[in-house]
Amino acid sequence: MGCSFSPSNATPTDSSVDGVSDASHVLPDANGDASNDGNSGGRVTSGLVALWTFDDGGGSVANETSGVLPAVPLSISKGAVTWGAGTMTVAGPTLLLSDVGSATRLSQAVLGGHGVTLEAWVDPAASSEGSPTTPATVAGIDSSVSSRDISIFQVGDQWMGRVRTNMTDPAWQNGGPDLLPAPNVVVAGVMTHIVLVADDTNRALYVDGQQIASTPPEAPFKWDGSYKMVLANDNNTLMRAWTGTYALVAVYDRALGSAEIEANFIAGP
């Protein structure tokens, strides 16, 4: 599969995030160097609690490299992958799964920080995969097709996000209400940056640095620490399979601001 990335539509902004000036949100300079300790190689590191960069090169485990312990390795429990230089490609029904204990650390961090970011750099195998009734899971923390803490999906030619934030929406246990933008945003053969955030000031989905969907802000609430981190499918099933190439997946225990999301987009996969 050919992959390409060009942040040609990315325009650096100032250090203001949502109207609030904060030195921790300074973007990297032209050499990719950050001017504060919250960035590394242009990427935001403040609040980072899990990171998968798919540099394993082979084997049956995608190792987690944030340095926060315990680490959250993802084992290929079903199906198979193909390894590349800093990439992992899923070509058929596959499930990568954490153990319970390490994923519990992620849930506890999110609840403790009252915010969350799930970020992925992926190249979809098809411009249309999954459907509104059977969305294809790119990445998330869940226990089944109907119980999840957070997930990024492909739904036909759209990206979609779900994150459990309340008990008032009927679908709260499954991460509703959906963050679902207008169609025709999925482009196969191109690395795409997808970011899902939630806290008490923002609940939104971003694609390639641009916010494309939002709902009233609500912080993560009532997350289930027994759920597992997953890639390419829902836990315990092959009913939500996604195919494509992964270059990076990350979890933060806070909602990144728009300038920080743009910084990660500019840093690239």
GROMACS .gro file of C-alpha atoms in nm:
model
  269
    1MET     CA    1   0.000   0.000   0.000
    2GLY     CA    2   0.141   0.340  -0.089
    3CYS     CA    3   0.142   0.595   0.190
    4SER     CA    4   0.202   0.965   0.166
    5PHE     CA    5   0.181   1.262   0.399
    6SER     CA    6   0.202   1.631   0.333
    7PRO     CA    7   0.085   1.890   0.586
    8SER     CA    8   0.040   2.144   0.308
    9ASN     CA    9  -0.286   2.272   0.454
   10ALA     CA   10  -0.144   2.316   0.804
   11THR     CA   11  -0.085   2.673   0.917
   12PRO     CA   12   0.096   2.719   1.249
   13THR     CA   13  -0.092   2.928   1.500
   14ASP     CA   14   0.024   3.123   1.801
   15SER     CA   15   0.048   2.976   2.150
   16SER     CA   16  -0.312   3.054   2.236
   17VAL     CA   17  -0.537   2.749   2.279
   18ASP     CA   18  -0.908   2.819   2.282
   19GLY     CA   19  -0.835   3.180   2.366
   20VAL     CA   20  -0.610   3.101   2.664
   21SER     CA   21  -0.240   3.179   2.642
   22ASP     CA   22  -0.024   2.893   2.772
   23ALA     CA   23   0.348   2.852   2.722
   24SER     CA   24   0.309   2.473   2.712
   25HIS     CA   25   0.130   2.507   2.379
   26VAL     CA   26   0.414   2.666   2.183
   27LEU     CA   27   0.456   2.502   1.842
   28PRO     CA   28   0.790   2.363   1.720
   29ASP     CA   29   1.018   2.581   1.513
   30ALA     CA   30   1.111   2.517   1.152
   31ASN     CA   31   1.366   2.255   1.255
   32GLY     CA   32   1.108   2.061   1.453
   33ASP     CA   33   1.260   2.174   1.784
   34ALA     CA   34   1.021   2.257   2.064
   35SER     CA   35   1.075   2.558   2.285
   36ASN     CA   36   0.934   2.395   2.598
   37ASP     CA   37   0.940   2.066   2.787
   38GLY     CA   38   0.587   1.979   2.674
   39ASN     CA   39   0.705   1.886   2.325
   40SER     CA   40   0.951   1.628   2.191
   41GLY     CA   41   1.060   1.642   1.829
   42GLY     CA   42   0.761   1.868   1.763
   43ARG     CA   43   0.512   1.633   1.933
   44VAL     CA   44   0.330   1.724   2.252
   45THR     CA   45   0.435   1.500   2.540
   46SER     CA   46   0.263   1.665   2.838
   47GLY     CA   47  -0.006   1.424   2.961
   48LEU     CA   48   0.107   1.138   2.737
   49VAL     CA   49   0.024   0.805   2.905
   50ALA     CA   50   0.056   0.558   2.615
   51LEU     CA   51   0.232   0.553   2.278
   52TRP     CA   52   0.263   0.292   2.004
   53THR     CA   53   0.496   0.376   1.713
   54PHE     CA   54   0.507   0.030   1.548
   55ASP     CA   55   0.885   0.010   1.524
   56ASP     CA   56   0.882  -0.357   1.628
   57GLY     CA   57   0.965  -0.482   1.278
   58GLY     CA   58   0.809  -0.823   1.336
   59GLY     CA   59   0.661  -1.056   1.591
   60SER     CA   60   0.319  -1.083   1.749
   61VAL     CA   61   0.328  -0.779   1.981
   62ALA     CA   62   0.306  -0.403   1.923
   63ASN     CA   63   0.508  -0.263   2.212
   64GLU     CA   64   0.408   0.053   2.398
   65THR     CA   65   0.687   0.310   2.430
   66SER     CA   66   0.567   0.608   2.637
   67GLY     CA   67   0.791   0.506   2.928
   68VAL     CA   68   0.498   0.518   3.172
   69LEU     CA   69   0.468   0.194   3.368
   70PRO     CA   70   0.320  -0.054   3.346
   71ALA     CA   71   0.361  -0.055   2.969
   72VAL     CA   72   0.061  -0.151   2.754
   73PRO     CA   73   0.180  -0.399   2.488
   74LEU     CA   74  -0.080  -0.506   2.233
   75SER     CA   75  -0.078  -0.873   2.140
   76ILE     CA   76  -0.208  -0.998   1.805
   77SER     CA   77  -0.479  -1.224   1.946
   78LYS     CA   78  -0.656  -1.291   1.615
   79GLY     CA   79  -0.546  -1.255   1.254
   80ALA     CA   80  -0.207  -1.133   1.133
   81VAL     CA   81  -0.019  -0.814   1.045
   82THR     CA   82   0.260  -0.708   0.811
   83TRP     CA   83   0.540  -0.498   0.958
   84GLY     CA   84   0.711  -0.213   0.776
   85ALA     CA   85   0.957   0.061   0.870
   86GLY     CA   86   0.768   0.220   1.158
   87THR     CA   87   0.434   0.084   1.037
   88MET     CA   88   0.201  -0.208   1.093
   89THR     CA   89  -0.050  -0.308   0.824
   90VAL     CA   90  -0.372  -0.501   0.886
   91ALA     CA   91  -0.504  -0.658   0.566
   92GLY     CA   92  -0.781  -0.882   0.701
   93PRO     CA   93  -0.989  -0.938   1.016
   94THR     CA   94  -0.742  -0.891   1.302
   95LEU     CA   95  -0.749  -0.794   1.670
   96LEU     CA   96  -0.467  -0.645   1.875
   97LEU     CA   97  -0.547  -0.653   2.245
   98SER     CA   98  -0.393  -0.543   2.575
   99ASP     CA   99  -0.423  -0.725   2.904
  100VAL     CA  100  -0.665  -0.589   3.163
  101GLY     CA  101  -0.411  -0.458   3.414
  102SER     CA  102  -0.218  -0.230   3.183
  103ALA     CA  103  -0.531  -0.087   3.022
  104THR     CA  104  -0.671  -0.015   3.369
  105ARG     CA  105  -0.381   0.226   3.414
  106LEU     CA  106  -0.506   0.424   3.113
  107SER     CA  107  -0.861   0.447   3.246
  108GLN     CA  108  -0.741   0.556   3.589
  109ALA     CA  109  -0.518   0.823   3.435
  110VAL     CA  110  -0.802   0.961   3.225
  111LEU     CA  111  -1.044   0.975   3.517
  112GLY     CA  112  -0.777   1.132   3.737
  113GLY     CA  113  -0.705   1.399   3.479
  114HIS     CA  114  -1.073   1.457   3.390
  115GLY     CA  115  -0.987   1.455   3.021
  116VAL     CA  116  -0.870   1.233   2.737
  117THR     CA  117  -0.713   1.238   2.392
  118LEU     CA  118  -0.700   0.936   2.160
  119GLU     CA  119  -0.476   1.003   1.860
  120ALA     CA  120  -0.399   0.790   1.554
  121TRP     CA  121  -0.194   0.822   1.236
  122VAL     CA  122  -0.342   0.570   0.993
  123ASP     CA  123  -0.371   0.497   0.621
  124PRO     CA  124  -0.709   0.332   0.549
  125ALA     CA  125  -0.709   0.042   0.304
  126ALA     CA  126  -1.040   0.156   0.154
  127SER     CA  127  -1.222   0.488   0.126
  128SER     CA  128  -1.538   0.313   0.249
  129GLU     CA  129  -1.536   0.052   0.523
  130GLY     CA  130  -1.780  -0.023   0.802
  131SER     CA  131  -2.131   0.120   0.831
  132PRO     CA  132  -2.347   0.310   1.081
  133THR     CA  133  -2.465  -0.021   1.229
  134THR     CA  134  -2.126  -0.197   1.211
  135PRO     CA  135  -1.856   0.070   1.241
  136ALA     CA  136  -1.499  -0.048   1.183
  137THR     CA  137  -1.283   0.006   1.492
  138VAL     CA  138  -0.951   0.179   1.431
  139ALA     CA  139  -0.846   0.210   1.798
  140GLY     CA  140  -1.011   0.225   2.138
  141ILE     CA  141  -1.072   0.091   2.486
  142ASP     CA  142  -1.374  -0.140   2.501
  143SER     CA  143  -1.517  -0.473   2.611
  144SER     CA  144  -1.767  -0.545   2.330
  145VAL     CA  145  -1.953  -0.394   2.036
  146SER     CA  146  -2.189  -0.220   2.280
  147SER     CA  147  -1.967  -0.124   2.576
  148ARG     CA  148  -1.668   0.108   2.540
  149ASP     CA  149  -1.479   0.388   2.707
  150ILE     CA  150  -1.344   0.546   2.386
  151SER     CA  151  -1.307   0.456   2.018
  152ILE     CA  152  -1.216   0.596   1.677
  153PHE     CA  153  -1.407   0.433   1.389
  154GLN     CA  154  -1.438   0.435   1.013
  155VAL     CA  155  -1.806   0.445   0.914
  156GLY     CA  156  -1.831   0.413   0.537
  157ASP     CA  157  -1.651   0.721   0.402
  158GLN     CA  158  -1.657   0.901   0.739
  159TRP     CA  159  -1.447   0.903   1.054
  160MET     CA  160  -1.640   0.879   1.381
  161GLY     CA  161  -1.556   0.911   1.750
  162ARG     CA  162  -1.721   0.782   2.067
  163VAL     CA  163  -1.612   0.856   2.423
  164ARG     CA  164  -1.805   0.778   2.739
  165THR     CA  165  -1.878   1.109   2.910
  166ASN     CA  166  -2.224   1.090   3.065
  167MET     CA  167  -2.516   0.881   3.181
  168THR     CA  168  -2.792   1.099   3.035
  169ASP     CA  169  -2.755   0.999   2.670
  170PRO     CA  170  -2.922   0.660   2.607
  171ALA     CA  171  -2.607   0.538   2.436
  172TRP     CA  172  -2.368   0.658   2.707
  173GLN     CA  173  -2.236   0.307   2.781
  174ASN     CA  174  -2.127   0.280   2.418
  175GLY     CA  175  -1.967   0.624   2.410
  176GLY     CA  176  -2.256   0.819   2.257
  177PRO     CA  177  -2.356   1.066   2.136
  178ASP     CA  178  -2.156   0.997   1.821
  179LEU     CA  179  -1.905   1.248   1.692
  180LEU     CA  180  -1.991   1.205   1.324
  181PRO     CA  181  -1.896   1.467   1.063
  182ALA     CA  182  -2.011   1.519   0.705
  183PRO     CA  183  -1.922   1.234   0.465
  184ASN     CA  184  -1.638   1.206   0.216
  185VAL     CA  185  -1.350   1.266   0.459
  186VAL     CA  186  -1.179   0.925   0.435
  187VAL     CA  187  -0.900   0.908   0.175
  188ALA     CA  188  -0.739   0.569   0.112
  189GLY     CA  189  -0.367   0.554   0.042
  190VAL     CA  190  -0.285   0.864   0.249
  191MET     CA  191  -0.168   0.883   0.610
  192THR     CA  192  -0.442   1.062   0.805
  193HIS     CA  193  -0.421   1.221   1.149
  194ILE     CA  194  -0.730   1.154   1.364
  195VAL     CA  195  -0.770   1.294   1.716
  196LEU     CA  196  -1.061   1.245   1.958
  197VAL     CA  197  -1.072   1.467   2.269
  198ALA     CA  198  -1.307   1.514   2.563
  199ASP     CA  199  -1.309   1.721   2.881
  200ASP     CA  200  -1.541   1.973   3.045
  201THR     CA  201  -1.452   2.238   2.781
  202ASN     CA  202  -1.440   2.036   2.458
  203ARG     CA  203  -1.569   1.710   2.311
  204ALA     CA  204  -1.459   1.692   1.950
  205LEU     CA  205  -1.309   1.497   1.661
  206TYR     CA  206  -1.023   1.637   1.454
  207VAL     CA  207  -0.891   1.517   1.117
  208ASP     CA  208  -0.560   1.650   0.980
  209GLY     CA  209  -0.555   1.931   1.234
  210GLN     CA  210  -0.909   2.054   1.170
  211GLN     CA  211  -1.208   2.008   1.400
  212ILE     CA  212  -1.476   1.829   1.200
  213ALA     CA  213  -1.733   1.733   1.465
  214SER     CA  214  -1.825   1.837   1.819
  215THR     CA  215  -2.095   1.795   2.083
  216PRO     CA  216  -2.153   1.983   2.409
  217PRO     CA  217  -1.840   1.942   2.624
  218GLU     CA  218  -1.838   1.673   2.890
  219ALA     CA  219  -1.546   1.522   3.080
  220PRO     CA  220  -1.491   1.142   3.075
  221PHE     CA  221  -1.715   0.978   3.333
  222LYS     CA  222  -1.785   0.626   3.460
  223TRP     CA  223  -1.508   0.461   3.258
  224ASP     CA  224  -1.476   0.088   3.320
  225GLY     CA  225  -1.123  -0.010   3.422
  226SER     CA  226  -1.175  -0.370   3.313
  227TYR     CA  227  -1.196  -0.275   2.945
  228LYS     CA  228  -0.896  -0.345   2.719
  229MET     CA  229  -0.705  -0.136   2.466
  230VAL     CA  230  -0.778  -0.259   2.114
  231LEU     CA  231  -0.668  -0.196   1.757
  232ALA     CA  232  -0.840  -0.301   1.432
  233ASN     CA  233  -1.145  -0.463   1.593
  234ASP     CA  234  -1.371  -0.471   1.898
  235ASN     CA  235  -1.274  -0.684   2.196
  236ASN     CA  236  -1.372  -1.051   2.176
  237THR     CA  237  -1.523  -1.028   1.826
  238LEU     CA  238  -1.430  -1.001   1.460
  239MET     CA  239  -1.746  -0.799   1.392
  240ARG     CA  240  -1.588  -0.451   1.375
  241ALA     CA  241  -1.278  -0.521   1.165
  242TRP     CA  242  -1.080  -0.230   1.018
  243THR     CA  243  -0.804  -0.266   0.758
  244GLY     CA  244  -0.518  -0.031   0.687
  245THR     CA  245  -0.175   0.082   0.806
  246TYR     CA  246  -0.086   0.220   1.148
  247ALA     CA  247   0.206   0.458   1.205
  248LEU     CA  248   0.121   0.593   1.552
  249VAL     CA  249  -0.142   0.563   1.825
  250ALA     CA  250  -0.133   0.766   2.147
  251VAL     CA  251  -0.342   0.826   2.459
  252TYR     CA  252  -0.323   1.138   2.680
  253ASP     CA  253  -0.483   1.191   3.020
  254ARG     CA  254  -0.613   1.533   2.912
  255ALA     CA  255  -0.781   1.688   2.610
  256LEU     CA  256  -0.520   1.844   2.384
  257GLY     CA  257  -0.599   2.195   2.268
  258SER     CA  258  -0.640   2.286   1.904
  259ALA     CA  259  -0.287   2.429   1.875
  260GLU     CA  260  -0.141   2.114   2.031
  261ILE     CA  261  -0.334   1.893   1.790
  262GLU     CA  262  -0.204   2.106   1.505
  263ALA     CA  263   0.152   2.068   1.641
  264ASN     CA  264   0.119   1.688   1.638
  265PHE     CA  265  -0.023   1.704   1.285
  266ILE     CA  266   0.269   1.919   1.166
  267ALA     CA  267   0.514   1.679   1.334
  268GLY     CA  268   0.374   1.406   1.108
  269PRO     CA  269   0.349   1.030   1.148
   0.00000   0.00000   0.00000
